[in-house]
Amino acid sequence: KQLEGIWHTSIVVHKDEFFFGSGGISSCPPGGTLLGPPDSVVDVGNTEVTEEIFLEYLSSLGESLFRGEAYNLFEHNCNTFSNEVAQFLTGQKIPSYITDLPAEVLSTPFGQALRPLLDSIQIQPPGGSTVGRPNGQS
């Protein structure tokens, strides 16, 4: 099976880009990570959620579901985060061709053979600032 790509996703809202990696939830100006501008943009709609409420929500996620140590390349990654946040902000999910990709990779013999190595990979796109409290602080 040929894959079109292995997607890193983020959410742009209130003039900033938010993403999740092994360092937790981070933010930067749109396109501000070292990954550069996106290859494609998917519009998941507009939000009525204020910036203040959104930042409180992100802080809560960063202390619970999306702590850096919870990151897993296949099961709890940037796409999981983007999907969760998109639903909170707009009620819309990100496209299934993105969220289904890890399962597609793991369903192949090659994916199964590489899984032990891939499970050890921690990804944190450089160029962002951690949102909320640094990991381990309370």
PDB file of C-alpha atoms in Angstrom, residues 3 5 14-15 26 28 32 45 49 61 63 72 77-78 82 87 107 109 123 129 138:
ATOM      1  CA  LEU A   3       0.777   6.220   1.585  1.00  0.00           C
ATOM      2  CA  GLY A   5       1.881  11.083   3.560  1.00  0.00           C
ATOM      3  CA  HIS A  14      -7.401  32.969  17.621  1.00  0.00           C
ATOM      4  CA  LYS A  15      -4.367  33.814  15.437  1.00  0.00           C
ATOM      5  CA  SER A  26       2.533  23.934  22.216  1.00  0.00           C
ATOM      6  CA  CYS A  28       3.367  29.231  17.622  1.00  0.00           C
ATOM      7  CA  GLY A  32       5.895  28.752  12.735  1.00  0.00           C
ATOM      8  CA  GLY A  45     -15.350  25.685  10.444  1.00  0.00           C
ATOM      9  CA  VAL A  49     -15.551  29.859  21.699  1.00  0.00           C
ATOM     10  CA  LEU A  61      -6.186  19.179  28.367  1.00  0.00           C
ATOM     11  CA  GLU A  63      -2.900  18.693  32.640  1.00  0.00           C
ATOM     12  CA  ASN A  72       2.184   7.867  21.496  1.00  0.00           C
ATOM     13  CA  ASN A  77      -0.648  11.956  18.812  1.00  0.00           C
ATOM     14  CA  CYS A  78      -0.994  15.353  17.135  1.00  0.00           C
ATOM     15  CA  SER A  82      -6.369  18.165  16.540  1.00  0.00           C
ATOM     16  CA  GLN A  87     -14.747  18.958  17.901  1.00  0.00           C
ATOM     17  CA  SER A 107      -2.480  -3.387   9.683  1.00  0.00           C
ATOM     18  CA  PRO A 109       3.135  -6.701   7.973  1.00  0.00           C
ATOM     19  CA  ILE A 123       7.930  13.735  18.176  1.00  0.00           C
ATOM     20  CA  SER A 129       6.153  27.420  22.971  1.00  0.00           C
ATOM     21  CA  SER A 138       1.657  21.558  39.590  1.00  0.00           C
TER      22      SER A 138
END
